[in-house]
Coordinates of C-alpha atoms in Angstrom, one line a residue:
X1 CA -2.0 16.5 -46.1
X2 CA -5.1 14.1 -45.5
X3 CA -4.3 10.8 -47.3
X4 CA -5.7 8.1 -44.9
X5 CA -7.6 7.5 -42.2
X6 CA -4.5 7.6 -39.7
X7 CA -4.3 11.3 -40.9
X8 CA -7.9 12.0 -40.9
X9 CA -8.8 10.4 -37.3
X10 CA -5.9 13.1 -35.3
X11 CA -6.1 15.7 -38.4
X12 CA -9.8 16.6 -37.7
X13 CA -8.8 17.9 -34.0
X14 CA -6.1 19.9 -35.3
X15 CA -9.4 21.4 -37.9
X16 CA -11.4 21.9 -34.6
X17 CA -9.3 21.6 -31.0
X18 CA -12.6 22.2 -29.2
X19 CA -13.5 18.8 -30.5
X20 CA -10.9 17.3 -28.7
X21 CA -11.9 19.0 -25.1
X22 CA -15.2 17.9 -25.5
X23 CA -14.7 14.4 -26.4
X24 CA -13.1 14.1 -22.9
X25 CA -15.4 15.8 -21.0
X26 CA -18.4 14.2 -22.9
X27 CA -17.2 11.2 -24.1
X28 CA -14.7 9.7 -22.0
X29 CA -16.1 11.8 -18.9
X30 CA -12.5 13.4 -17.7
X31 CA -12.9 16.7 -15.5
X32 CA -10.8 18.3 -18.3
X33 CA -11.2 22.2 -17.9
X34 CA -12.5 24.3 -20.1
X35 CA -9.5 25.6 -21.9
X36 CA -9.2 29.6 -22.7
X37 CA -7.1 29.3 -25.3
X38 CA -5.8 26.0 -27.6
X39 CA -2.7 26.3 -29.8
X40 CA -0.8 23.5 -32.0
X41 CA 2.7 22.9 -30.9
X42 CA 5.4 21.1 -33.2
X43 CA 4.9 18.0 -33.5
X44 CA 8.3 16.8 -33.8
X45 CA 10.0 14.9 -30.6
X46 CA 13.7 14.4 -31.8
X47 CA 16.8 15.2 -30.0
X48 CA 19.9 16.0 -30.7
X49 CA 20.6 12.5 -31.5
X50 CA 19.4 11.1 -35.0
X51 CA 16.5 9.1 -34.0
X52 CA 13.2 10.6 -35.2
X53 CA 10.1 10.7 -33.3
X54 CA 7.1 12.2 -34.2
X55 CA 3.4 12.4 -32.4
X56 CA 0.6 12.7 -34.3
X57 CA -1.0 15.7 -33.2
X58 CA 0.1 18.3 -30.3
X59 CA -2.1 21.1 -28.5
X60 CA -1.3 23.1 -26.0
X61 CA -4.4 24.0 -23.6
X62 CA -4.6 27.1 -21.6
X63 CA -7.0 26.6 -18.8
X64 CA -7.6 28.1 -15.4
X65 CA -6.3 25.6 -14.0
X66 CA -3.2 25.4 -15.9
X67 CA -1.7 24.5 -18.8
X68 CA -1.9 20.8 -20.6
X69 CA -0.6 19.6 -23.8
X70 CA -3.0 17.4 -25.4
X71 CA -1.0 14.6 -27.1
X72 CA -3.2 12.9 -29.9
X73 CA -2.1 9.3 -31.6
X74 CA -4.1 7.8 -34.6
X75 CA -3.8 4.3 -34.1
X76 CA -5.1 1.4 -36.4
X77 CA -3.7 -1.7 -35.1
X78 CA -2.4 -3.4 -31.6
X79 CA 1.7 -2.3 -31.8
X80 CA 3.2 -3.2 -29.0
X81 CA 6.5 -1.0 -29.8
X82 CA 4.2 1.8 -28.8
X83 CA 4.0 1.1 -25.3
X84 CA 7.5 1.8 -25.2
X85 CA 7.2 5.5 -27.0
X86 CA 3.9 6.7 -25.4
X87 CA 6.0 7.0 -22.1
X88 CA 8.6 8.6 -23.8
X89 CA 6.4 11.1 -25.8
X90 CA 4.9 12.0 -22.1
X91 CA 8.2 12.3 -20.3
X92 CA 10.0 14.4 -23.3
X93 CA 7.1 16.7 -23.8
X94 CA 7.3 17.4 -20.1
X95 CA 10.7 18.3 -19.9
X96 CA 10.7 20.6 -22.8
X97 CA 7.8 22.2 -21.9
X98 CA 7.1 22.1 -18.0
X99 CA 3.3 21.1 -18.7
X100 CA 1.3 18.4 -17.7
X101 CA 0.9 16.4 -20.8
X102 CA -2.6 13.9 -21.8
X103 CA -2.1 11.4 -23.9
X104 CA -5.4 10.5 -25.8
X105 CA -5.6 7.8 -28.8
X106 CA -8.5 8.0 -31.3
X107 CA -8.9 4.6 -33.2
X108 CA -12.1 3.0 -35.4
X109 CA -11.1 -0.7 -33.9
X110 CA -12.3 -2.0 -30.6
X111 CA -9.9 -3.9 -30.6
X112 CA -6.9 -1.9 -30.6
X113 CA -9.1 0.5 -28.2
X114 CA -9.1 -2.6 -25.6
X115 CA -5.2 -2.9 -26.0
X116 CA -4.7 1.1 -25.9
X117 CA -6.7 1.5 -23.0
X118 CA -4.7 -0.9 -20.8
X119 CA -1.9 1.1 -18.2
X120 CA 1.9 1.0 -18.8
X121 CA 3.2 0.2 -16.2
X122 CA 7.1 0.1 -15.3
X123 CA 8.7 -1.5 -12.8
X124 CA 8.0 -4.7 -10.7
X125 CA 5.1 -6.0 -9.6
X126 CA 4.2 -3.9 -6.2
X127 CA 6.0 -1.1 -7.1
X128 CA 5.2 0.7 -10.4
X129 CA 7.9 3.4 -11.4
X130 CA 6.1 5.1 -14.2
X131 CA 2.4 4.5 -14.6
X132 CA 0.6 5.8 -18.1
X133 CA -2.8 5.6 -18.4
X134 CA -4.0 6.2 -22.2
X135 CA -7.4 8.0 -22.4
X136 CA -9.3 6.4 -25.8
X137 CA -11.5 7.3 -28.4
X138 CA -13.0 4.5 -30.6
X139 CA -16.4 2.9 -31.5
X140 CA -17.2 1.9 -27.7
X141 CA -17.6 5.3 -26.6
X142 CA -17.9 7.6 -29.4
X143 CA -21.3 8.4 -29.7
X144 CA -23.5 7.3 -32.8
X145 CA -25.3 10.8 -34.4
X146 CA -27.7 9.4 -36.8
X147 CA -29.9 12.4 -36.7
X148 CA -29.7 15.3 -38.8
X149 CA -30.7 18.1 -36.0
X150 CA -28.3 16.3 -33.5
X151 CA -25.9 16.2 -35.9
X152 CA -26.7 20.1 -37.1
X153 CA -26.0 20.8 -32.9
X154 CA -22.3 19.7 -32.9
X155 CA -20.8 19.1 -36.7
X156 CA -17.4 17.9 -35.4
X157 CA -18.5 15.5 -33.3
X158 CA -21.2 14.5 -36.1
X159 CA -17.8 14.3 -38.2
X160 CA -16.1 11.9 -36.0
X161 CA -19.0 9.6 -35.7
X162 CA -19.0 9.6 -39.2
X163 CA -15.2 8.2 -39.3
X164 CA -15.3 6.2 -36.1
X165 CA -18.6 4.3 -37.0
X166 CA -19.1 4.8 -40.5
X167 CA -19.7 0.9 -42.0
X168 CA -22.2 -1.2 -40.4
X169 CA -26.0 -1.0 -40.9
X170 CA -26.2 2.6 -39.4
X171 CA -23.5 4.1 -41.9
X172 CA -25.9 5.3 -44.4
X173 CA -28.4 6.9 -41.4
X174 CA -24.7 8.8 -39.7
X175 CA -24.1 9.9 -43.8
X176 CA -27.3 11.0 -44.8
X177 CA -27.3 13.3 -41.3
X178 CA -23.6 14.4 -41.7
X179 CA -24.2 15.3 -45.3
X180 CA -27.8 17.7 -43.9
X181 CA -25.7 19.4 -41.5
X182 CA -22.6 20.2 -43.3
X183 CA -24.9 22.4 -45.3
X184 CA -25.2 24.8 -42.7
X185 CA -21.7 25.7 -41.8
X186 CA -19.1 27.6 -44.3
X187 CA -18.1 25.7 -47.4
X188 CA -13.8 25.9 -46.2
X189 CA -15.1 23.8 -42.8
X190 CA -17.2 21.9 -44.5
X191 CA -14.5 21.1 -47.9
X192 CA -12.4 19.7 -44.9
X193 CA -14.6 17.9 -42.8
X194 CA -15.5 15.9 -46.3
X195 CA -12.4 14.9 -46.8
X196 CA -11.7 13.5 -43.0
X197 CA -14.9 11.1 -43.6
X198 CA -14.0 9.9 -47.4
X199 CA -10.4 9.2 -45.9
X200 CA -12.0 6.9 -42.5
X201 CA -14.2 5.3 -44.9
X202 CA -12.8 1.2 -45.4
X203 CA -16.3 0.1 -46.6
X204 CA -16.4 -0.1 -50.1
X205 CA -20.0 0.6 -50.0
X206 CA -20.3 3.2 -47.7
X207 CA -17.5 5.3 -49.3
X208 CA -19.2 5.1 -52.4
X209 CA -22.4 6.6 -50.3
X210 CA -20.6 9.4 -49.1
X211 CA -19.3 9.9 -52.5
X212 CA -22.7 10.2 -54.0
X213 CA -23.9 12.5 -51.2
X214 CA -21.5 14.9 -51.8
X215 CA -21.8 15.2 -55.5
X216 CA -25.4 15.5 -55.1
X217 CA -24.8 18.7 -52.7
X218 CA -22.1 20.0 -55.4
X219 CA -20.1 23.1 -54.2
X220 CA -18.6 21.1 -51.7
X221 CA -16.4 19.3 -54.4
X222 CA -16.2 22.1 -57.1
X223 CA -14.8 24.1 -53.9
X224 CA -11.0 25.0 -54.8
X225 CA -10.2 23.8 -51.4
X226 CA -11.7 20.4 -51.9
X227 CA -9.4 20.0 -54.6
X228 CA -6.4 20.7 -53.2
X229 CA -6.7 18.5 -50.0
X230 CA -7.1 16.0 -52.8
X231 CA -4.5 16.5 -54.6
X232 CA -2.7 16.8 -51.3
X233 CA -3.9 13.0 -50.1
X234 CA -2.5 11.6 -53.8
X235 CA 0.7 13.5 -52.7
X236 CA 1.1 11.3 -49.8
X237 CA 0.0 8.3 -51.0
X238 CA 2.8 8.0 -53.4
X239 CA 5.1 9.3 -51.3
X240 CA 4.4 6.5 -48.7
X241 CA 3.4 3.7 -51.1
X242 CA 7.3 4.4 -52.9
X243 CA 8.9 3.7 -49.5
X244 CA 7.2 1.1 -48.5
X245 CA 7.8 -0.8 -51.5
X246 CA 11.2 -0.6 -51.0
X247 CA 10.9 -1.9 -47.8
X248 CA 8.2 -4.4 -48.7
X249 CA 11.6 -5.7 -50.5
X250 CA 13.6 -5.8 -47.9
X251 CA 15.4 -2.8 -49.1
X252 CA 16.7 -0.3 -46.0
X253 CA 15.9 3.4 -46.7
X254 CA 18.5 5.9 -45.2
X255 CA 16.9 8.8 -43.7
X256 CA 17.9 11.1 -46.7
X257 CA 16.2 9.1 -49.2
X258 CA 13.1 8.9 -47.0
X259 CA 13.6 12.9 -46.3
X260 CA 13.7 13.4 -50.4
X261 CA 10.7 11.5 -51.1
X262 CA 8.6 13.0 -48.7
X263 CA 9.6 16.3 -49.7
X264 CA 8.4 16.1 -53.0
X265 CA 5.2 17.6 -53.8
X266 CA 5.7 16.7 -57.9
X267 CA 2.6 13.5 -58.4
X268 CA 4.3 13.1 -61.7
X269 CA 7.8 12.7 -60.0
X270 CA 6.8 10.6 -57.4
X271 CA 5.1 8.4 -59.8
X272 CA 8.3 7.6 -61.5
X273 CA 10.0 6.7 -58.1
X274 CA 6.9 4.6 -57.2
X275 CA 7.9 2.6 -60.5
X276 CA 11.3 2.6 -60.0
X277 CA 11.2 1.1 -56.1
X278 CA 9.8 -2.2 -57.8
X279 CA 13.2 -3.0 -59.5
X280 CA 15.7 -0.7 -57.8
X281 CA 18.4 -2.7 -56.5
X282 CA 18.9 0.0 -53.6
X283 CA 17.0 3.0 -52.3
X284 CA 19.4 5.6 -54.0
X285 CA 18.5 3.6 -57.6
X286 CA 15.0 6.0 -56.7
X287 CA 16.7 9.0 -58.5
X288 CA 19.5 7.7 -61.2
X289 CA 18.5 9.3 -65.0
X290 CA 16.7 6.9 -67.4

């Protein structure tokens, strides 16, 4: 499902895992190998013990010079609990698997990009027992593509400048060039990649820009596809906004509530509970009959 930009910004590298290689070895300039082979792994990092943790987006990277897992967190704002689970995502995924793992975070603030960018370190002051260096991806280094042949060269990484830069002065030149070149690739791609940029899109204006772009080149939202990553984003913004009401009102939300809701895939179901978490006096008064 691609409801919001935190979806969208690690989403579009599960779409197109070459991306991801070549926004390290272009972008951020890391001697990453050229992989053979890229594969998604589970994203889920729980144990045996009920505390959930989940990264955003996992790939596993065959290259000649071994193997890496590619560890991907969407991230729109400083949280400093995170510098406590990055290490942990590293040092789990490393025991399960035996591969090196990369931690890269793709935000569209420069600040939280400054704050991501900064080593964990562990330990006392001349001697650091764990050390994690975050690679980042944000509007400092992503490149602007506000040229319909560059853009036509590379249409993922003409994607991502589209969601990492896309307000500002230059949004309508990065649109109008995104919207040229998604023309000539194959309407399922291009269905997706339309949905990543409408979801990264916080400028009022410029999402009404993209909108009017893409009903000018039509197919791309009469596409059956289109529709149903749609209807998949209302999906999850309902099942999200209904739990963080409750919590909004200081209501706690045991994990099987939280695992019902987000199971549901019924928009007319979840609108009801969405209503209900306003005046339910706990999380369970989600699902008593009328």
């Amino acid at each position: 499902m691609v409801g919001s930009s935190h979806e969208a910004l690690h989403r579009i590298f599960q779409k197109d895992p070459t991306l991801l290689t070549k926004a390290l070895q272009k972008v951020l300039h890391v001697p990453f190998p050229e992989p053979r082979e890229i594969a998604a792994l589970n994203v889920d990092l729980t144990e045996i013990e009920p505390v959930e943790r989940r990264v955003d987006t996992l790939l596993r990277a065959e290259t000649d010079e071994g193997t890496y897992l590619l560890v991907v967190e969407s991230q729109g704002k400083v949280d400093e609990r995170k510098r406590g689970s990055w290490p942990y995502y590293l040092s789990y995924l490393y025991e399960k698997y035996r591969c090196e793992p990369v931690l890269i975070v793709i935000t569209q603030s420069s600040k939280t990009a400054q704050w991501a960018s900064r080593p964990i370190r562990f330990g006392f002051r001349d001697w650091h027992s764990l050390t994690v260096r975050p690679l980042v991806l944000g509007p400092d280094n992503v490149p602007v593509i506000a040229d319909e042949r560059q853009a036509e060269r590379d249409v993922p990484l003409a994607v991502l400048s589209a969601m990492t830069h896309g307000r500002g002065p230059q949004a309508p030149a990065i649109l109008e060039s995104l919207a040229a070149a998604l023309r000539t690739i194959d309407p399922d791609s291009a269905a997706v990649f339309v949905q990543f940029v409408d979801s990264c899109l916080a400028d009022p204006q410029a999402k009404q820009m993209w909108r009017d772009l893409m009903t000018a080149i039509q197919y791309f939202w009469r596409h059956p596809l289109a529709e149903q990553v749609r209807e998949e984003g209302r999906i999850q913004d309902r099942q999200e906004m209904t739990l963080r009401i409750l919590e909004w009102r200081g209501i706690s939300v045991p994990d099987a509530v939280r695992e019902r809701v987000m199971a549901c895939t019924d928009l007319a179901q979840l609108e009801v509970w969405a209503q209900r978490a306003v005046h339910a006096m706990d999380a369970m008064g989600l699902f008593e009959p009328e």
